Short mmCIF file of C-alpha atoms and ligand atoms in Angstrom, two decimals:
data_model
loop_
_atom_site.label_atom_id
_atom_site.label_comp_id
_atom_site.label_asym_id
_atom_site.label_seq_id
_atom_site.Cartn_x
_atom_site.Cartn_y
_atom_site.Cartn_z
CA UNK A 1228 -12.90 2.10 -43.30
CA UNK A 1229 -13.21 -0.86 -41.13
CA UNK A 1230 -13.53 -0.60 -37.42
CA UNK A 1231 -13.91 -4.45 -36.26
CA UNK A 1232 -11.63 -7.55 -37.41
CA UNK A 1233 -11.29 -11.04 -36.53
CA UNK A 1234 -8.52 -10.41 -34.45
CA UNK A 1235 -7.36 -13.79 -33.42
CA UNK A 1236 -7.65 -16.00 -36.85
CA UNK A 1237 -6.68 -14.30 -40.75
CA UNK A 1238 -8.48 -11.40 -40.49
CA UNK A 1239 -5.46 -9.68 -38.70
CA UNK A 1240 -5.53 -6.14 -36.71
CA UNK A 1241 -2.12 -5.10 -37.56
CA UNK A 1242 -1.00 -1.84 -35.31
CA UNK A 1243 -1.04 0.33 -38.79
CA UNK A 1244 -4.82 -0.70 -39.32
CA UNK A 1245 -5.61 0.02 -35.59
CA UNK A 1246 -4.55 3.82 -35.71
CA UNK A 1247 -6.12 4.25 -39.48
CA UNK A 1248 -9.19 2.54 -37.73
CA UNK A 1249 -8.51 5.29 -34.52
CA UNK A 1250 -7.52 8.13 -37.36
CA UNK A 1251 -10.98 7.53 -39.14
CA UNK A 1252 -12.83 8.69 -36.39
CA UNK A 1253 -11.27 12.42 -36.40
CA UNK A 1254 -12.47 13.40 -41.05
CA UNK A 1255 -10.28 16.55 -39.90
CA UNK A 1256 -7.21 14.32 -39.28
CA UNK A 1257 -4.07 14.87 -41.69
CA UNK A 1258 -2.41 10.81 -40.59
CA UNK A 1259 0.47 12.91 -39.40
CA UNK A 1260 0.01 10.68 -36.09
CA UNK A 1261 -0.51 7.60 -38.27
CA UNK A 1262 3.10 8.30 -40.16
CA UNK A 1263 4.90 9.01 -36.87
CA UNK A 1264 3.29 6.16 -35.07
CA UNK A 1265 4.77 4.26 -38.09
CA UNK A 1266 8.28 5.48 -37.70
CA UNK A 1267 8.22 4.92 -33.84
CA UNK A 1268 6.86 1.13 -34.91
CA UNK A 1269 9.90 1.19 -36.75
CA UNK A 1270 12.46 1.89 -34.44
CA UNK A 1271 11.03 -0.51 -32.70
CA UNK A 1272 11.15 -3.08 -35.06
CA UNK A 1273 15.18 -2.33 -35.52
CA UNK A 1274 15.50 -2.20 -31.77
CA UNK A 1275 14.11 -5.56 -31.56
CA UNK A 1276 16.37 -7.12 -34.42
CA UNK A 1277 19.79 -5.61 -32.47
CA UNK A 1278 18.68 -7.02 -29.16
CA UNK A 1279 17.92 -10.63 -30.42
CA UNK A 1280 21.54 -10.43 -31.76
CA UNK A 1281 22.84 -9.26 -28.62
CA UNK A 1282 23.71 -12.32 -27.26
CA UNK A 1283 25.20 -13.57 -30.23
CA UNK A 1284 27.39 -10.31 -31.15
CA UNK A 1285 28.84 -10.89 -27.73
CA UNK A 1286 30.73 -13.89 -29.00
CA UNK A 1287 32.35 -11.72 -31.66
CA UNK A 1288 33.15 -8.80 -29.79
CA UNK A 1289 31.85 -6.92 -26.93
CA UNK A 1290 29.76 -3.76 -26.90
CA UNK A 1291 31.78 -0.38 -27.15
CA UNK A 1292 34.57 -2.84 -27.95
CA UNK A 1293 35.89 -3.82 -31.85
CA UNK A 1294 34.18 -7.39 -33.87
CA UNK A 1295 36.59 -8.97 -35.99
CA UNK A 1296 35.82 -6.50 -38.82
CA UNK A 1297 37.76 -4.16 -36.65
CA UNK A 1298 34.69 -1.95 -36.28
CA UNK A 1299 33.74 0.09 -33.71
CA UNK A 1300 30.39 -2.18 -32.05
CA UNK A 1301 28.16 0.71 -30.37
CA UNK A 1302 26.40 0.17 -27.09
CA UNK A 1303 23.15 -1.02 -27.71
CA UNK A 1304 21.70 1.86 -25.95
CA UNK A 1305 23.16 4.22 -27.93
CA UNK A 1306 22.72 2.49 -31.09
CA UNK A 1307 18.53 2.45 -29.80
CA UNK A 1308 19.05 6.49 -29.37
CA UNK A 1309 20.29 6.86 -32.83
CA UNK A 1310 17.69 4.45 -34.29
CA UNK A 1311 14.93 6.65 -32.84
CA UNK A 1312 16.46 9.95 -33.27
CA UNK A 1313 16.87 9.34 -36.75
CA UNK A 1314 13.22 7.59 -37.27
CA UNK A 1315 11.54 10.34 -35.73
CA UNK A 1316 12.95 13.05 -37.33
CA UNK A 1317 12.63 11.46 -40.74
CA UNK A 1318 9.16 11.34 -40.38
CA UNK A 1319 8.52 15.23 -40.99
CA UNK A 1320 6.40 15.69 -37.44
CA UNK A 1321 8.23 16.09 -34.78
CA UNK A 1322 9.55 19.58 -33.60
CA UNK A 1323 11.15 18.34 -30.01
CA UNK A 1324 12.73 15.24 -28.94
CA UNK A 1325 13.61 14.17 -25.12
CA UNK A 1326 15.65 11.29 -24.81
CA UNK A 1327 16.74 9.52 -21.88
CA UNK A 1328 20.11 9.35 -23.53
CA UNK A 1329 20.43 13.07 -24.63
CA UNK A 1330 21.10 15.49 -21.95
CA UNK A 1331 19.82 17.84 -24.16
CA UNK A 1332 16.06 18.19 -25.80
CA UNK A 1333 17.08 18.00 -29.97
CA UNK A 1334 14.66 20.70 -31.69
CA UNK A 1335 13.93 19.66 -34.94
CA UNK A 1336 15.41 21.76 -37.95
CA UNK A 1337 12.59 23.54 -39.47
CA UNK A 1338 12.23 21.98 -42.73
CA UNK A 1339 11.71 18.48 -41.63
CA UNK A 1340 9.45 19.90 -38.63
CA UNK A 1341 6.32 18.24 -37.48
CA UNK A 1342 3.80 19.51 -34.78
CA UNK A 1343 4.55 16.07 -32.10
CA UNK A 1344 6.74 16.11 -29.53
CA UNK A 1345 8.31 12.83 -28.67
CA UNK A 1346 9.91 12.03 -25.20
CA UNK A 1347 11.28 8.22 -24.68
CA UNK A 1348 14.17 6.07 -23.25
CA UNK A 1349 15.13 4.34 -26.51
CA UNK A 1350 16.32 0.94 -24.44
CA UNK A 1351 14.84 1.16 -20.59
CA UNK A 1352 16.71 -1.31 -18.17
CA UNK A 1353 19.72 -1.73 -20.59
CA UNK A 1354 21.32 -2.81 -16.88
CA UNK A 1355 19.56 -6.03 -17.69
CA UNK A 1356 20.97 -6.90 -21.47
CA UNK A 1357 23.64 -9.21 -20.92
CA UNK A 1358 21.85 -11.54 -19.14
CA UNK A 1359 18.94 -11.42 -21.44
CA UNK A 1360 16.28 -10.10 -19.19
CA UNK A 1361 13.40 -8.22 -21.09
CA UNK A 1362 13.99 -4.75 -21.91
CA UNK A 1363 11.94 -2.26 -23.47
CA UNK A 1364 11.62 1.38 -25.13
CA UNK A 1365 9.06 3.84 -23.84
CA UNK A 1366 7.22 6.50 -25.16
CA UNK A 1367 5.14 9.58 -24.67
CA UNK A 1368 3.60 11.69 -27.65
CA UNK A 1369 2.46 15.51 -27.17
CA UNK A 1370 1.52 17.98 -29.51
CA UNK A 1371 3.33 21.14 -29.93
CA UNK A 1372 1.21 23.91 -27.54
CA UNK A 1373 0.20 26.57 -30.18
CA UNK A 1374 1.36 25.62 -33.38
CA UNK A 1375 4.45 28.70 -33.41
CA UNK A 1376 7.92 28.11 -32.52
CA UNK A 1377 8.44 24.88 -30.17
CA UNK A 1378 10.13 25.67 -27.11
CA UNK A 1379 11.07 23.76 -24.05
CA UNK A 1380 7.59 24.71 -22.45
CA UNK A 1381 5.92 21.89 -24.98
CA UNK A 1382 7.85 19.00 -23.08
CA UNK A 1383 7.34 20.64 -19.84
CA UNK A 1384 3.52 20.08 -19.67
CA UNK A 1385 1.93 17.62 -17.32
CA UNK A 1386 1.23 14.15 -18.65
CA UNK A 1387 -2.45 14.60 -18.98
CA UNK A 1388 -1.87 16.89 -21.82
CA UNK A 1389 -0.25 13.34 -23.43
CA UNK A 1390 -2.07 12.58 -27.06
CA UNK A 1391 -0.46 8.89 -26.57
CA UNK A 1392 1.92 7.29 -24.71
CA UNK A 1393 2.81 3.29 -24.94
CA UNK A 1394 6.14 1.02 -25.04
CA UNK A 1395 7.88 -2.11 -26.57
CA UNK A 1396 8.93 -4.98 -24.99
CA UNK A 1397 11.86 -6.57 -25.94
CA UNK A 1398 11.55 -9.88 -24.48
CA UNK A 1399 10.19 -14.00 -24.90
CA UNK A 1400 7.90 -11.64 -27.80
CA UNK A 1401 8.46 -8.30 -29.09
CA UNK A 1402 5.11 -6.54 -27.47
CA UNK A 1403 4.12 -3.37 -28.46
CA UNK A 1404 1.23 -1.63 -25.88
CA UNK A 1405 -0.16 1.88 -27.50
CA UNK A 1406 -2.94 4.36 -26.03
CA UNK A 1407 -3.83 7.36 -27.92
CA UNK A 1408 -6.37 7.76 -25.35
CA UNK A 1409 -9.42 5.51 -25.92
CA UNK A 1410 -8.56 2.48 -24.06
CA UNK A 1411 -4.83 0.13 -24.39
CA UNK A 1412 -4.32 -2.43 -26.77
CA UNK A 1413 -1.41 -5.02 -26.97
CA UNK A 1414 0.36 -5.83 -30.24
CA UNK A 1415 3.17 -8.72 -30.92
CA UNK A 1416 5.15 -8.93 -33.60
CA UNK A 1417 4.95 -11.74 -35.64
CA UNK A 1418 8.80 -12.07 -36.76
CA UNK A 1419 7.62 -13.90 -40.09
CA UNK A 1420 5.80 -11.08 -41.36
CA UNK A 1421 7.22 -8.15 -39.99
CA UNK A 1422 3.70 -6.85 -38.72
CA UNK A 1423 2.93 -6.22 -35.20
CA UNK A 1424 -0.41 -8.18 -34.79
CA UNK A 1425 -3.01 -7.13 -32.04
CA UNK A 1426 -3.22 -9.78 -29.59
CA UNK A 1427 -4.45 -7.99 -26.35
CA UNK A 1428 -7.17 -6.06 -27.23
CA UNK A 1429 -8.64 -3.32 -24.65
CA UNK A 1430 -6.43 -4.15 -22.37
CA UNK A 1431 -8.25 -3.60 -18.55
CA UNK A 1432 -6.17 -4.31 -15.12
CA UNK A 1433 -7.67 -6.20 -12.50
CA UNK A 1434 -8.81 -3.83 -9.82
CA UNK A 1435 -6.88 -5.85 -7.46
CA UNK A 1436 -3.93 -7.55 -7.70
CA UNK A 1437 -2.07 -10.25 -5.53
CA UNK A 1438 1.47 -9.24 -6.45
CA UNK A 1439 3.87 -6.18 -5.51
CA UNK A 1440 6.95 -5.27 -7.51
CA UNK A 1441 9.54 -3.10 -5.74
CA UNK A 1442 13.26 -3.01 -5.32
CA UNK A 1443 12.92 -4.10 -1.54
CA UNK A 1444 16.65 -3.34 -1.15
CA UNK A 1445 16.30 0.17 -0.34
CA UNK A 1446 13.77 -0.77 2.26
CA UNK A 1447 15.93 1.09 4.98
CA UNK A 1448 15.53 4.18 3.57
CA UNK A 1449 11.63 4.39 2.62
CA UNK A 1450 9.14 6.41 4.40
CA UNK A 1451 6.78 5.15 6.73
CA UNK A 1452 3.65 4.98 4.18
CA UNK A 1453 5.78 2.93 1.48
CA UNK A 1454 7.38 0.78 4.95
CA UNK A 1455 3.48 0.11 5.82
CA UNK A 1456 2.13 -0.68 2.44
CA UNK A 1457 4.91 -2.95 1.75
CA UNK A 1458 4.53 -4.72 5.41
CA UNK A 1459 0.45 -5.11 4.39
CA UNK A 1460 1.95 -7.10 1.59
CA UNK A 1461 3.37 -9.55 3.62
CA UNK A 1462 1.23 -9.67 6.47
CA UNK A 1463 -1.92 -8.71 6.20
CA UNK A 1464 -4.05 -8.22 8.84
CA UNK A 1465 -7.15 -8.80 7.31
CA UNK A 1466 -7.39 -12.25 7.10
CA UNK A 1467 -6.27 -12.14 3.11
CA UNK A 1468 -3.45 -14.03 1.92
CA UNK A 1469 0.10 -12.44 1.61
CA UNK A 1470 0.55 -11.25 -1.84
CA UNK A 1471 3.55 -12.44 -4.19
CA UNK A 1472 6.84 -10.31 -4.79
CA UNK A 1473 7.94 -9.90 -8.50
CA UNK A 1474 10.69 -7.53 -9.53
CA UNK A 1475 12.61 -7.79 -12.52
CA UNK A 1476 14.39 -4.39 -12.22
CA UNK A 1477 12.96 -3.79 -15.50
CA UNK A 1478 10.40 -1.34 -15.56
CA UNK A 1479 8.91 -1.94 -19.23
CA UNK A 1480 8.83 -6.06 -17.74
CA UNK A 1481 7.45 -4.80 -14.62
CA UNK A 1482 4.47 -2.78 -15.61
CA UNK A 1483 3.52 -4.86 -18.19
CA UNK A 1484 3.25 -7.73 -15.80
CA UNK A 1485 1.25 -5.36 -13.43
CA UNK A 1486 -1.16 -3.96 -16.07
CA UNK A 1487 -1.98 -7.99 -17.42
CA UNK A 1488 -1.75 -9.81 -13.85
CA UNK A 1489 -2.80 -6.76 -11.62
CA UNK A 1490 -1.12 -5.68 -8.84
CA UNK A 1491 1.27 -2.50 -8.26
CA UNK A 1492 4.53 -1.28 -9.38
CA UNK A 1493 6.10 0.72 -6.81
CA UNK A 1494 9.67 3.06 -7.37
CA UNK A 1495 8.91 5.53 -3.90
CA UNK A 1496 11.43 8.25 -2.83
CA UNK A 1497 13.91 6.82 0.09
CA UNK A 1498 16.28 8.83 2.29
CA UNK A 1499 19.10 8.74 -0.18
CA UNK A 1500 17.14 9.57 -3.56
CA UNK A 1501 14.26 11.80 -2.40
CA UNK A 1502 12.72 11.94 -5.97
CA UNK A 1503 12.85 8.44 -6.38
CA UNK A 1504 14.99 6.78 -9.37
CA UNK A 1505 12.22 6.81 -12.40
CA UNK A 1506 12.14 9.96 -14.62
CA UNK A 1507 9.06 11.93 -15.16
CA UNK A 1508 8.73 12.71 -19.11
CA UNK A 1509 9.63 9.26 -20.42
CA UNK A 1510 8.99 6.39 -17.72
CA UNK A 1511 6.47 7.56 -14.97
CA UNK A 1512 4.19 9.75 -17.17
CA UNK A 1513 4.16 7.17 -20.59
CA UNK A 1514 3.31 4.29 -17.72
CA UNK A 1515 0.83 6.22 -16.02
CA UNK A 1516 -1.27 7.29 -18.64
CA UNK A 1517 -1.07 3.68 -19.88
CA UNK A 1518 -2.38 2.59 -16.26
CA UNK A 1519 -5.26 4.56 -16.10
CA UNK A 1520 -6.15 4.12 -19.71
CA UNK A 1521 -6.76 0.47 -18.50
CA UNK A 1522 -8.60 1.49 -15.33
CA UNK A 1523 -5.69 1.33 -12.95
CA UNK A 1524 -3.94 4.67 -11.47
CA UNK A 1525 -0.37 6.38 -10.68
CA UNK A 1526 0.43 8.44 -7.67
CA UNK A 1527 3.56 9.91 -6.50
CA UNK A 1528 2.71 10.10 -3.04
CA UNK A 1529 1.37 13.89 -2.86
CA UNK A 1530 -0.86 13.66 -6.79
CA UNK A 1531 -1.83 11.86 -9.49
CA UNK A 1532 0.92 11.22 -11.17
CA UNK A 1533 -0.28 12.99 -14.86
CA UNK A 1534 -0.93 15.85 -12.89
CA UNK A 1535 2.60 16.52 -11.79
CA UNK A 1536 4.20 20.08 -13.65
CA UNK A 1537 7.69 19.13 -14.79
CA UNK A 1538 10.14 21.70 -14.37
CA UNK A 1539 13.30 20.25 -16.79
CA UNK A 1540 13.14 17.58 -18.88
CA UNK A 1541 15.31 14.79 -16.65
CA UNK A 1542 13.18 15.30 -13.41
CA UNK A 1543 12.66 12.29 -11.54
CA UNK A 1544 9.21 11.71 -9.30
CA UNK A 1545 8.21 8.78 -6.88
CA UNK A 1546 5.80 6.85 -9.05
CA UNK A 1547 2.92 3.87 -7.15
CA UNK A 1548 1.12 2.63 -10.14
CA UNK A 1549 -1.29 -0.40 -10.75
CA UNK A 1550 -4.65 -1.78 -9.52
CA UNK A 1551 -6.92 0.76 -8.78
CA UNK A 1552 -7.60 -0.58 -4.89
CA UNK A 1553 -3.86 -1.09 -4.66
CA UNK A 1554 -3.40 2.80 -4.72
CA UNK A 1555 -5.90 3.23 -3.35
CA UNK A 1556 -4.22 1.92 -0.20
CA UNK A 1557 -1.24 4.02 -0.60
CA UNK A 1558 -3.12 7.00 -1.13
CA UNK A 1559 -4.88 6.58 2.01
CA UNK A 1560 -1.33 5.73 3.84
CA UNK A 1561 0.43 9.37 2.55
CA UNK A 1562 -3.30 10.83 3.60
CA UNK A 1563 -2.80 9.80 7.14
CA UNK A 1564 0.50 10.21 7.46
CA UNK A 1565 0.15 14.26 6.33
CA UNK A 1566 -2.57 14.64 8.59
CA UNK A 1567 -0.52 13.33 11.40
CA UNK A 1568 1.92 16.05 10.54
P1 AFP B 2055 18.72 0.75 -16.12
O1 AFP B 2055 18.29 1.30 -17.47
O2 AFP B 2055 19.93 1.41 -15.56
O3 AFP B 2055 18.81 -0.75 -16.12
O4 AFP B 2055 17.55 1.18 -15.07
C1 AFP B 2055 16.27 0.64 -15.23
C2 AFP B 2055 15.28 1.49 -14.52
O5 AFP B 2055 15.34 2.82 -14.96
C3 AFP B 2055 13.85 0.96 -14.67
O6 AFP B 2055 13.64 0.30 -15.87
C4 AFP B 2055 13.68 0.06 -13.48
O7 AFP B 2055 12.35 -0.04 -13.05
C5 AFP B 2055 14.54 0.71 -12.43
O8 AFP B 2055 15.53 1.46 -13.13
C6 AFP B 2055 15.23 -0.30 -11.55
O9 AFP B 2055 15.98 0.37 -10.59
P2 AFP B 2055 16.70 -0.41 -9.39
O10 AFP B 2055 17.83 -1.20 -10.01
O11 AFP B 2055 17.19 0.67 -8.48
O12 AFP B 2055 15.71 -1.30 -8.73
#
């Protein structure tokens, strides 16, 4: 097996080589990882196709509304759920899915049962498709806790017990970004052969960063630490330059941006939502892993962020992720402000 290619000229790294590369390391392996990977590169894949045409099916018929066949168009959201769903479940190794757009986890009928555990939001930021702004789906892979009956308690385990987490970005490219724990790389699709290609090896984020991405609209409501950090960012007061505001309201768009340019992503609790808006199983713990896989890190404000317990499968957390330095700022703001309390 080959561990080294010429990544950038015809000796391509497609995503299927990388994790037989990764899989080759582990003689005990089975490639059950490898064959799921390859049905969540799938869904992907399909995802990617449907949102390309969104534009263009909106001239023949709305989403949720009938084309001119007369048939039913589904929401692309829901048509990403059932993509996924059925890709995952088809591959034989999954016992339990979480999906953003199930309220319910789906347990796996036993004869097509795997030992993963999949959590994701099939199409995050689906706010954003009719004006063409970059979506994405997310992911987080676990493996089932003892090998006997799956049970809610093998989604419910903090995200360092993740094997892999990563996400595709729907957008100018269809980017795929994978850890399965030694280091993130970056894969585009190349829409002429179907492959996704690696183009971002070991991805690493700058340990400092010059831009901040937050919805600054619910600045009334923050708490003082996230009010003081953000203020820093405008005027600093030690002689650096203000950093740069980017928010797309996109999260997959968002981090990605932060983990290549540096910088932090910030979703904090405010008055009104005091868990913030970002859910904990399939967008802060899949991001965070990915974040300090590249040498950045999450916090929620009181831990790191992969150490947080969920307690049901929709809970929401506060999520600071990025440069390392960045939260390392924050952290220090929530560390004064509890021992002023
Ligand atoms: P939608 O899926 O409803 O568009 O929400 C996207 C999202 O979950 C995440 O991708 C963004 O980072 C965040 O919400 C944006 O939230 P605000 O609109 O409150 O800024």
């Amino acid at each position: 097996m080959d561990h080294a290619a010429d990544v950038y000229k015809t000796d391509l790294m497609t995503i299927t080589r990388h994790v037989l590369n990764e899989q080759s390391k582990y003689p005990e392996s089975r490639g059950d990882f490898s064959i799921l990977l390859s049905h969540i590169v799938l869904g992907c894949k399909f995802v990617c196709a449907a949102v390309n045409k969104a534009g263009l099916a909106k001239l023949i018929g709305l989403a949720g509304e009938t084309n001119i066949q007369g048939e039913e168009q589904k929401k692309l959201d829901v048509l990403s759920n059932e993509v996924f769903v059925n890709a995952l479940v088809s591959s034989g190794r999954t016992c339990i899915l979480v999906s953003e757009e199930d309220e319910e986890a789906t347990f796996v009928e036993p004869s097509k049962r795997g030992r993963y555990c999949v959590v994701f939001d099939p199409l995050d930021g689906s706010s954003n498709i009719d004006c063409g702004v970059s979506i994405g789906t997310i992911f987080g892979i676990y493996l089932i806790k003892d090998g006997g009956e799956p049970t809610l308690e093998d989604v419910l385990q903090p995200g360092n017990k993740m094997v892999a987490a990563g996400y595709c970005m729907y957008g100018s490219s269809c980017t795929f970004v994978l850890s399965t724990g030694s280091g993130v790389h970056g894969f585009t699709l190349d829409p002429s052969l179907g492959e996704f290609i690696m183009t971002h090896p070991d991805i690493k984020i700058p340990k400092k960063g010059k831009i901040y991405s937050v919805n600054e609209g619910n600045a009334k409501n923050w708490d003082g630490p996230t009010a003081k950090y953000v203020e820093k960012c405008k005027f600093p007061t030690d002689g650096s330059s203000p950093k740069s505001l980017r928010y797309i309201g996109s999260m997959v768009a968002d981090v990605h941006r932060t983990l290549l340019y540096g910088g932090i992503f910030l979703y904090p609790a405010d008055k009104k939502s005091p868990n913030g808006k970002l859910r904990v199983l399939y967008e802060v713990f899949p991001m965070s892993f990915l974040m300090e896989q590249a040498g950045g890190q999450a916090f929620t404000g009181k831990e790191r962020a992969l150490d947080l317990v969920p307690t049901k499968i929709h809970e929401r957390s506060p999520i600071f992720l990025g440069s390392y330095d960045e939260v390392e700022e924050i952290k220090a703001l929530y560390a004064a402000e509890e021992k002023k309390a």
